[in-house]
Amino acid sequence: MFNTSVTYRKIIHIDMDAFYASVEQRDHPELAGKPLVVGGLPEGRGGVVATASYEARKFGIRSAMSSKQALQLCPQAIFVRPRFEVYKEVSRQIREIFRRYTDLIEPLSLDEAYLDVTEDKPGIGSALEIARQIKDAIQEELQLTASAGVSVNKFVAKIASDINKPNGLKFIGPSAIEAFMEQLPVEKFHGVGKVTAAKMKGMGLFTGEELKKLSEAELIRHFGKAGRFYYRIVRGIDERPVQPQRAAKSLAAEDTFPYDLGSLADMETELDKLAQVVHGRLTKNNLQGRTLTLKIKYSDFKQITRNRSYPEPLTAVETIGVVAKELLALTFEEGQRVRLLGISLSNFDSAKDQLRLF
Ligand code: TTP
Ligand code: MG
């Protein structure tokens, strides 16, 4: 399948190790080597783990777990609040390092990015060598470690970066891709979430090798549009380009309340506050959205969204508040208790105004 006359792209996926926790350990040396949890404190309601140091992970602590559970798993764990401004600054510094090699950088989050180094600025040529240099620069200049995956497309590079984490470096070249994909468990495939993975396993599909036996039509029949993507990805084909500066498609503000809200009046007050916040963010980013989405999470964690679109953008803070309250009124039922409300604006007016993720 891989023809020698083909020219391959050179893609690197970089992901920082235990990002928030490593920054905290770096800046507070007394925390180094200790089980550290960054996130909500266990005594507060709704506290969750943003991330945990590798020392804390040995106890089973993971991102998105409740802080209470984390404390049960590891009573000696140290909890600290996140410092987002610092992480953003580190993220910017990491990107400066990437930029020495290429401008084709697609950030996925503060600590993760794809780089296309098919052509690199210093003319190094070897993607593996570039990944090594980037890791070294991050270590020397920022005293942090990153893991890198190197391959010919985004999908394989991303999986590769996870293989030898932390401080890992893994290259999966074209001739190794097919064998690599065959042994890969289905839940590792791009876009396969828990539900799809369970469905695949129910059909006796546990690895890439088994997935590969299905025709494209069969995959589409079982999994809809995603089936087409699975068909290609299991053969190591992923032509998605590295897209620098992905533009965000929506901008949101939301709040989880310290106690559940039961009255419409209280919810309306909160929506007015959220309207202010989201309006402020829109203004700062020079954006105007024509679709407003209201998100409601109830005390039983059930979540719904309701949206409404307009021919003209919702520019005034009052309009945003009014529309959100109308959407709320349409769903409100006596006796329901609400733990979270959120307002987001999307359908931005013009592409040139789109928000840059960074
Ligand atoms: P990840 O890269 O998923 O995790 P990590 O860098 O902490 O650890 P590793 O990559 O070594 O496995 O996420 C990057 C940061 O994003 C993480 O440090 C904290 C934040 N985060 C959350 O706040 N909540 C989450 O549920 C996740 C997954 C991450
Ligand atoms: Mg990470």
Tab-separated table of C-alpha atoms and ligand atoms in Angstrom:
chain	number	residue	atom	x	y	z
A	1	MET	CA	0.000	0.000	0.000
A	2	PHE	CA	2.822	2.399	0.730
A	3	ASN	CA	4.453	3.289	-2.517
A	4	THR	CA	8.062	4.427	-2.374
A	5	SER	CA	7.423	7.245	-4.813
A	6	VAL	CA	5.015	8.885	-2.384
A	7	THR	CA	6.335	11.800	-0.413
A	8	TYR	CA	5.186	11.657	3.142
A	9	ARG	CA	4.355	14.495	5.437
A	10	LYS	CA	6.326	14.815	8.664
A	11	ILE	CA	4.001	15.366	11.589
A	12	ILE	CA	4.878	15.788	15.254
A	13	HIS	CA	2.368	15.715	18.085
A	14	ILE	CA	3.640	17.233	21.317
A	15	ASP	CA	1.885	16.913	24.650
A	16	MET	CA	3.251	18.219	27.940
A	17	ASP	CA	3.499	15.742	30.806
A	18	ALA	CA	1.093	16.291	33.728
A	19	PHE	CA	1.023	19.856	32.531
A	20	TYR	CA	-0.538	21.940	35.329
A	21	ALA	CA	0.996	19.719	38.000
A	22	SER	CA	4.482	19.882	36.480
A	23	VAL	CA	4.334	23.675	36.323
A	24	GLU	CA	3.312	23.780	39.989
A	25	GLN	CA	6.105	21.392	40.970
A	26	ARG	CA	8.599	23.462	39.017
A	27	ASP	CA	7.525	26.724	40.643
A	28	HIS	CA	7.203	25.224	44.135
A	29	PRO	CA	10.165	22.876	44.559
A	30	GLU	CA	8.780	21.630	47.874
A	31	LEU	CA	6.040	19.907	45.825
A	32	ALA	CA	8.488	18.041	43.580
A	33	GLY	CA	8.275	14.275	43.859
A	34	LYS	CA	5.033	14.502	45.851
A	35	PRO	CA	1.540	13.316	44.980
A	36	LEU	CA	0.013	16.579	43.800
A	37	VAL	CA	-3.503	17.338	42.628
A	38	VAL	CA	-4.305	20.539	40.754
A	39	GLY	CA	-7.959	21.454	40.810
A	40	GLY	CA	-10.849	22.030	43.156
A	41	LEU	CA	-10.141	21.483	46.817
A	42	PRO	CA	-11.765	18.396	48.355
A	43	GLU	CA	-13.738	20.295	50.998
A	44	GLY	CA	-15.549	22.438	48.445
A	45	ARG	CA	-18.569	21.132	46.595
A	46	GLY	CA	-18.074	20.158	43.007
A	47	GLY	CA	-14.273	20.140	43.254
A	48	VAL	CA	-12.714	18.103	40.479
A	49	VAL	CA	-9.197	17.091	39.598
A	50	ALA	CA	-7.832	19.058	36.639
A	51	THR	CA	-4.702	16.963	36.651
A	52	ALA	CA	-2.474	15.003	38.992
A	53	SER	CA	1.287	14.584	39.182
A	54	TYR	CA	2.621	11.192	38.131
A	55	GLU	CA	3.305	10.476	41.805
A	56	ALA	CA	-0.429	10.962	42.494
A	57	ARG	CA	-1.424	8.886	39.465
A	58	LYS	CA	0.190	5.840	41.099
A	59	PHE	CA	-2.712	5.969	43.551
A	60	GLY	CA	-5.249	5.939	40.718
A	61	ILE	CA	-5.977	9.673	40.700
A	62	ARG	CA	-7.037	10.931	37.261
A	63	SER	CA	-8.280	14.115	35.559
A	64	ALA	CA	-11.980	14.865	36.002
A	65	MET	CA	-12.291	12.661	39.096
A	66	SER	CA	-13.917	14.335	42.099
A	67	SER	CA	-11.410	15.792	44.538
A	68	LYS	CA	-13.152	13.877	47.294
A	69	GLN	CA	-12.470	10.572	45.599
A	70	ALA	CA	-8.886	11.627	44.946
A	71	LEU	CA	-8.415	12.287	48.647
A	72	GLN	CA	-9.833	8.871	49.474
A	73	LEU	CA	-7.397	7.210	47.094
A	74	CYS	CA	-4.448	9.149	48.459
A	75	PRO	CA	-5.009	10.885	51.829
A	76	GLN	CA	-1.531	12.414	51.757
A	77	ALA	CA	-2.109	14.086	48.377
A	78	ILE	CA	-1.461	17.812	48.280
A	79	PHE	CA	-4.165	19.924	46.591
A	80	VAL	CA	-3.472	23.229	44.886
A	81	ARG	CA	-5.645	25.601	42.898
A	82	PRO	CA	-4.851	26.056	39.206
A	83	ARG	CA	-3.068	29.223	38.039
A	84	PHE	CA	-4.360	29.543	34.506
A	85	GLU	CA	-2.453	32.727	33.712
A	86	VAL	CA	0.829	30.938	34.386
A	87	TYR	CA	-0.162	27.944	32.228
A	88	LYS	CA	-1.116	30.271	29.398
A	89	GLU	CA	2.253	31.961	29.598
A	90	VAL	CA	4.076	28.618	29.554
A	91	SER	CA	1.930	27.590	26.613
A	92	ARG	CA	3.016	30.717	24.766
A	93	GLN	CA	6.667	29.944	25.544
A	94	ILE	CA	6.299	26.408	24.235
A	95	ARG	CA	4.823	27.758	21.027
A	96	GLU	CA	7.774	30.098	20.632
A	97	ILE	CA	10.020	27.036	20.712
A	98	PHE	CA	7.853	25.287	18.079
A	99	ARG	CA	8.060	28.370	15.904
A	100	ARG	CA	11.826	27.999	15.562
A	101	TYR	CA	11.094	24.947	13.440
A	102	THR	CA	7.784	25.642	11.677
A	103	ASP	CA	4.852	28.018	11.457
A	104	LEU	CA	2.470	25.147	10.723
A	105	ILE	CA	1.362	24.688	14.322
A	106	GLU	CA	-2.111	23.576	15.337
A	107	PRO	CA	-2.699	23.937	19.068
A	108	LEU	CA	-5.292	21.536	20.495
A	109	SER	CA	-5.170	22.896	24.014
A	110	LEU	CA	-2.713	24.801	26.170
A	111	ASP	CA	-0.381	21.819	26.408
A	112	GLU	CA	-0.809	20.029	23.124
A	113	ALA	CA	-0.153	20.786	19.455
A	114	TYR	CA	0.425	19.285	16.053
A	115	LEU	CA	3.385	20.491	14.022
A	116	ASP	CA	3.913	19.916	10.342
A	117	VAL	CA	7.666	19.848	9.800
A	118	THR	CA	7.647	18.478	6.259
A	119	GLU	CA	9.657	21.605	5.625
A	120	ASP	CA	11.429	22.932	8.692
A	121	LYS	CA	12.940	26.380	9.051
A	122	PRO	CA	16.499	25.351	10.055
A	123	GLY	CA	16.575	22.658	7.361
A	124	ILE	CA	17.111	19.708	9.695
A	125	GLY	CA	15.044	17.327	7.605
A	126	SER	CA	14.522	14.629	10.229
A	127	ALA	CA	11.252	14.980	12.128
A	128	LEU	CA	12.564	12.699	14.843
A	129	GLU	CA	15.570	14.951	15.338
A	130	ILE	CA	13.334	18.026	15.443
A	131	ALA	CA	11.129	16.393	18.078
A	132	ARG	CA	14.241	15.582	20.112
A	133	GLN	CA	15.448	19.189	19.884
A	134	ILE	CA	12.051	20.565	20.884
A	135	LYS	CA	11.903	18.285	23.908
A	136	ASP	CA	15.423	19.330	24.903
A	137	ALA	CA	14.608	23.029	24.541
A	138	ILE	CA	11.464	22.654	26.653
A	139	GLN	CA	13.526	20.851	29.294
A	140	GLU	CA	16.416	23.295	29.300
A	141	GLU	CA	14.557	26.565	28.919
A	142	LEU	CA	11.336	25.831	30.797
A	143	GLN	CA	12.383	22.983	33.111
A	144	LEU	CA	9.411	20.904	31.974
A	145	THR	CA	9.044	17.642	30.106
A	146	ALA	CA	6.989	16.902	27.034
A	147	SER	CA	6.200	13.733	25.124
A	148	ALA	CA	6.346	13.646	21.356
A	149	GLY	CA	4.960	11.358	18.690
A	150	VAL	CA	6.357	11.460	15.179
A	151	SER	CA	4.697	10.029	12.095
A	152	VAL	CA	3.285	10.862	8.688
A	153	ASN	CA	-0.158	11.952	9.839
A	154	LYS	CA	-1.945	13.506	12.774
A	155	PHE	CA	-3.724	10.415	13.984
A	156	VAL	CA	-0.674	8.186	14.291
A	157	ALA	CA	1.477	11.018	15.693
A	158	LYS	CA	-1.053	11.667	18.426
A	159	ILE	CA	-1.265	8.059	19.473
A	160	ALA	CA	2.514	7.782	19.333
A	161	SER	CA	3.025	10.687	21.747
A	162	ASP	CA	1.102	8.764	24.382
A	163	ILE	CA	3.093	5.550	24.078
A	164	ASN	CA	6.193	6.358	26.123
A	165	LYS	CA	4.721	9.067	28.345
A	166	PRO	CA	6.098	10.804	30.407
A	167	ASN	CA	9.165	12.289	28.698
A	168	GLY	CA	8.515	9.974	25.767
A	169	LEU	CA	9.557	10.045	22.152
A	170	LYS	CA	8.083	7.613	19.667
A	171	PHE	CA	8.484	7.392	15.912
A	172	ILE	CA	6.108	5.329	13.815
A	173	GLY	CA	7.262	5.374	10.225
A	174	PRO	CA	5.238	4.488	7.126
A	175	SER	CA	6.355	0.863	7.010
A	176	ALA	CA	5.343	0.341	10.647
A	177	ILE	CA	1.921	1.946	10.466
A	178	GLU	CA	-0.151	-0.962	9.200
A	179	ALA	CA	1.142	-3.381	11.825
A	180	PHE	CA	0.736	-0.711	14.466
A	181	MET	CA	-2.876	-0.066	13.534
A	182	GLU	CA	-3.681	-3.762	13.477
A	183	GLN	CA	-2.744	-4.280	17.095
A	184	LEU	CA	-4.395	-1.064	18.282
A	185	PRO	CA	-7.452	-1.549	20.535
A	186	VAL	CA	-10.577	-0.025	18.969
A	187	GLU	CA	-11.108	2.431	21.826
A	188	LYS	CA	-7.868	4.141	20.822
A	189	PHE	CA	-9.181	4.988	17.366
A	190	HIS	CA	-9.870	8.596	16.643
A	191	GLY	CA	-13.464	9.490	17.368
A	192	VAL	CA	-14.269	6.176	19.037
A	193	GLY	CA	-15.756	7.043	22.398
A	194	LYS	CA	-16.941	4.684	25.103
A	195	VAL	CA	-20.305	4.036	23.458
A	196	THR	CA	-18.887	3.220	20.026
A	197	ALA	CA	-16.129	1.097	21.564
A	198	ALA	CA	-18.738	-0.921	23.460
A	199	LYS	CA	-20.737	-1.362	20.268
A	200	MET	CA	-17.658	-2.502	18.366
A	201	LYS	CA	-16.738	-4.988	21.058
A	202	GLY	CA	-20.314	-6.270	21.008
A	203	MET	CA	-19.741	-7.010	17.324
A	204	GLY	CA	-16.522	-8.869	18.113
A	205	LEU	CA	-14.300	-6.016	16.964
A	206	PHE	CA	-11.542	-5.483	19.494
A	207	THR	CA	-8.542	-4.362	17.455
A	208	GLY	CA	-7.644	-2.613	14.238
A	209	GLU	CA	-7.038	-5.981	12.635
A	210	GLU	CA	-10.663	-6.983	13.195
A	211	LEU	CA	-11.977	-3.576	12.176
A	212	LYS	CA	-10.046	-3.849	8.937
A	213	LYS	CA	-12.016	-6.913	7.867
A	214	LEU	CA	-15.150	-4.790	7.413
A	215	SER	CA	-15.811	-3.082	4.111
A	216	GLU	CA	-16.339	0.654	3.963
A	217	ALA	CA	-20.049	0.090	3.274
A	218	GLU	CA	-20.384	-2.169	6.310
A	219	LEU	CA	-18.643	0.347	8.540
A	220	ILE	CA	-20.886	3.139	7.297
A	221	ARG	CA	-23.957	0.973	7.825
A	222	HIS	CA	-23.017	0.338	11.452
A	223	PHE	CA	-21.424	3.637	12.430
A	224	GLY	CA	-22.807	6.217	10.042
A	225	LYS	CA	-20.549	8.862	8.587
A	226	ALA	CA	-17.774	8.067	11.058
A	227	GLY	CA	-17.520	4.640	9.406
A	228	ARG	CA	-15.821	6.207	6.426
A	229	PHE	CA	-13.231	7.763	8.671
A	230	TYR	CA	-12.637	4.474	10.518
A	231	TYR	CA	-12.167	2.671	7.213
A	232	ARG	CA	-9.377	5.016	6.241
A	233	ILE	CA	-7.757	5.461	9.620
A	234	VAL	CA	-7.413	1.703	10.191
A	235	ARG	CA	-5.368	1.649	6.983
A	236	GLY	CA	-3.193	4.444	8.324
A	237	ILE	CA	-4.720	7.017	6.005
A	238	ASP	CA	-5.390	10.396	7.573
A	239	GLU	CA	-5.059	13.338	5.272
A	240	ARG	CA	-6.295	16.003	7.656
A	241	PRO	CA	-3.903	18.936	7.329
A	242	VAL	CA	-2.265	20.634	10.283
A	243	GLN	CA	-4.329	23.784	10.540
A	244	PRO	CA	-2.536	26.679	12.159
A	245	GLN	CA	-4.573	28.863	14.504
A	246	ARG	CA	-7.827	26.995	14.529
A	247	ALA	CA	-10.590	29.496	14.905
A	248	ALA	CA	-12.971	28.828	17.774
A	249	LYS	CA	-16.560	28.404	16.682
A	250	SER	CA	-18.247	29.533	19.860
A	251	LEU	CA	-17.625	31.518	22.976
A	252	ALA	CA	-19.211	30.597	26.282
A	253	ALA	CA	-19.585	31.526	29.919
A	254	GLU	CA	-20.958	29.110	32.475
A	255	ASP	CA	-21.176	28.686	36.190
A	256	THR	CA	-21.710	25.814	38.595
A	257	PHE	CA	-23.461	27.142	41.663
A	258	PRO	CA	-22.399	26.470	45.248
A	259	TYR	CA	-25.960	25.187	45.835
A	260	ASP	CA	-28.678	24.131	43.406
A	261	LEU	CA	-31.084	26.839	42.285
A	262	GLY	CA	-34.821	26.147	42.573
A	263	SER	CA	-36.482	29.447	41.750
A	264	LEU	CA	-36.837	30.999	38.333
A	265	ALA	CA	-35.901	34.399	39.754
A	266	ASP	CA	-32.564	33.109	41.047
A	267	MET	CA	-31.803	31.478	37.726
A	268	GLU	CA	-32.633	34.692	35.885
A	269	THR	CA	-30.277	36.652	38.108
A	270	GLU	CA	-27.500	34.197	37.269
A	271	LEU	CA	-28.271	34.398	33.561
A	272	ASP	CA	-27.943	38.176	33.685
A	273	LYS	CA	-24.504	37.757	35.240
A	274	LEU	CA	-23.488	35.190	32.629
A	275	ALA	CA	-24.744	37.498	29.883
A	276	GLN	CA	-22.372	40.152	31.213
A	277	VAL	CA	-19.427	37.748	31.220
A	278	VAL	CA	-20.021	36.343	27.766
A	279	HIS	CA	-20.703	39.808	26.385
A	280	GLY	CA	-17.403	41.015	27.843
A	281	ARG	CA	-15.540	38.155	26.216
A	282	LEU	CA	-17.213	38.726	22.868
A	283	THR	CA	-16.320	42.393	22.970
A	284	LYS	CA	-12.723	41.683	23.908
A	285	ASN	CA	-12.418	39.319	20.959
A	286	ASN	CA	-14.330	41.520	18.549
A	287	LEU	CA	-16.972	38.870	17.901
A	288	GLN	CA	-20.678	38.918	17.279
A	289	GLY	CA	-22.759	35.750	17.269
A	290	ARG	CA	-26.134	35.060	15.724
A	291	THR	CA	-26.910	31.877	17.676
A	292	LEU	CA	-27.354	31.737	21.419
A	293	THR	CA	-27.223	28.428	23.246
A	294	LEU	CA	-28.407	27.976	26.790
A	295	LYS	CA	-27.009	25.048	28.743
A	296	ILE	CA	-28.714	23.753	31.858
A	297	LYS	CA	-27.439	21.024	34.136
A	298	TYR	CA	-29.884	19.766	36.736
A	299	SER	CA	-29.184	18.491	40.240
A	300	ASP	CA	-29.265	14.910	38.871
A	301	PHE	CA	-26.505	15.932	36.394
A	302	LYS	CA	-28.856	15.574	33.439
A	303	GLN	CA	-27.933	18.246	30.932
A	304	ILE	CA	-29.910	19.943	28.189
A	305	THR	CA	-29.164	22.682	25.696
A	306	ARG	CA	-31.580	24.964	23.885
A	307	ASN	CA	-30.623	27.352	21.143
A	308	ARG	CA	-32.097	30.047	18.988
A	309	SER	CA	-30.706	31.794	15.930
A	310	TYR	CA	-31.348	35.261	14.580
A	311	PRO	CA	-30.745	36.971	11.257
A	312	GLU	CA	-28.761	39.690	13.033
A	313	PRO	CA	-26.047	39.220	15.667
A	314	LEU	CA	-26.946	39.606	19.331
A	315	THR	CA	-24.758	42.555	20.198
A	316	ALA	CA	-26.298	44.102	23.330
A	317	VAL	CA	-25.736	42.550	26.721
A	318	GLU	CA	-29.458	43.056	27.484
A	319	THR	CA	-30.468	41.112	24.369
A	320	ILE	CA	-28.236	38.218	25.322
A	321	GLY	CA	-29.774	38.187	28.804
A	322	VAL	CA	-33.341	38.375	27.486
A	323	VAL	CA	-32.914	35.582	24.950
A	324	ALA	CA	-31.259	33.345	27.548
A	325	LYS	CA	-34.111	33.982	29.961
A	326	GLU	CA	-36.712	33.234	27.296
A	327	LEU	CA	-35.041	29.910	26.543
A	328	LEU	CA	-34.938	29.158	30.251
A	329	ALA	CA	-38.625	29.980	30.706
A	330	LEU	CA	-39.516	27.539	27.943
A	331	THR	CA	-37.859	24.664	29.784
A	332	PHE	CA	-38.619	25.637	33.366
A	333	GLU	CA	-40.650	23.282	35.470
A	334	GLU	CA	-41.547	23.786	39.102
A	335	GLY	CA	-39.473	21.600	41.420
A	336	GLN	CA	-36.478	21.272	39.106
A	337	ARG	CA	-33.188	22.170	40.693
A	338	VAL	CA	-30.361	23.555	38.605
A	339	ARG	CA	-26.646	23.181	39.381
A	340	LEU	CA	-25.151	24.820	36.305
A	341	LEU	CA	-26.158	27.407	33.737
A	342	GLY	CA	-24.221	28.440	30.675
A	343	ILE	CA	-24.649	30.811	27.761
A	344	SER	CA	-22.704	30.503	24.559
A	345	LEU	CA	-22.719	32.485	21.341
A	346	SER	CA	-21.833	30.947	18.014
A	347	ASN	CA	-22.469	31.481	14.324
A	348	PHE	CA	-20.073	34.377	14.266
A	349	ASP	CA	-20.687	37.100	11.809
A	350	SER	CA	-17.705	36.905	9.556
A	351	ALA	CA	-14.805	34.556	9.198
A	352	LYS	CA	-12.288	37.352	9.498
A	353	ASP	CA	-13.584	38.146	12.980
A	354	GLN	CA	-13.207	34.643	14.258
A	355	LEU	CA	-11.627	34.150	17.596
A	356	ARG	CA	-8.110	32.835	17.591
A	357	LEU	CA	-7.713	30.086	20.105
A	358	PHE	CA	-4.440	31.607	21.237
B	1	TTP	P1	-3.670	16.405	29.426
B	1	TTP	O1	-2.583	16.574	28.416
B	1	TTP	O2	-4.809	15.503	29.097
B	1	TTP	O3	-3.059	15.858	30.787
B	1	TTP	P2	-1.692	16.214	31.491
B	1	TTP	O4	-0.826	17.086	30.659
B	1	TTP	O5	-1.992	16.755	32.852
B	1	TTP	O6	-1.038	14.790	31.684
B	1	TTP	P3	-0.403	13.816	30.570
B	1	TTP	O7	-0.519	14.523	29.249
B	1	TTP	O8	1.008	13.624	31.006
B	1	TTP	O9	-1.195	12.568	30.642
B	1	TTP	O10	-4.280	17.806	29.795
B	1	TTP	C1	-3.499	18.985	29.873
B	1	TTP	C2	-3.980	19.880	30.989
B	1	TTP	O11	-5.357	20.191	30.795
B	1	TTP	C3	-3.890	19.256	32.356
B	1	TTP	O12	-2.610	19.439	32.955
B	1	TTP	C4	-4.994	19.927	33.115
B	1	TTP	C5	-6.026	20.260	32.056
B	1	TTP	N1	-7.160	19.297	32.128
B	1	TTP	C6	-8.269	19.625	32.891
B	1	TTP	O13	-8.341	20.691	33.482
B	1	TTP	N2	-9.300	18.721	32.963
B	1	TTP	C7	-9.277	17.503	32.324
B	1	TTP	O14	-10.224	16.702	32.434
B	1	TTP	C8	-8.114	17.186	31.519
B	1	TTP	C9	-8.034	15.866	30.796
B	1	TTP	C10	-7.093	18.111	31.461
B	2	MG	MG	-0.497	16.632	28.652
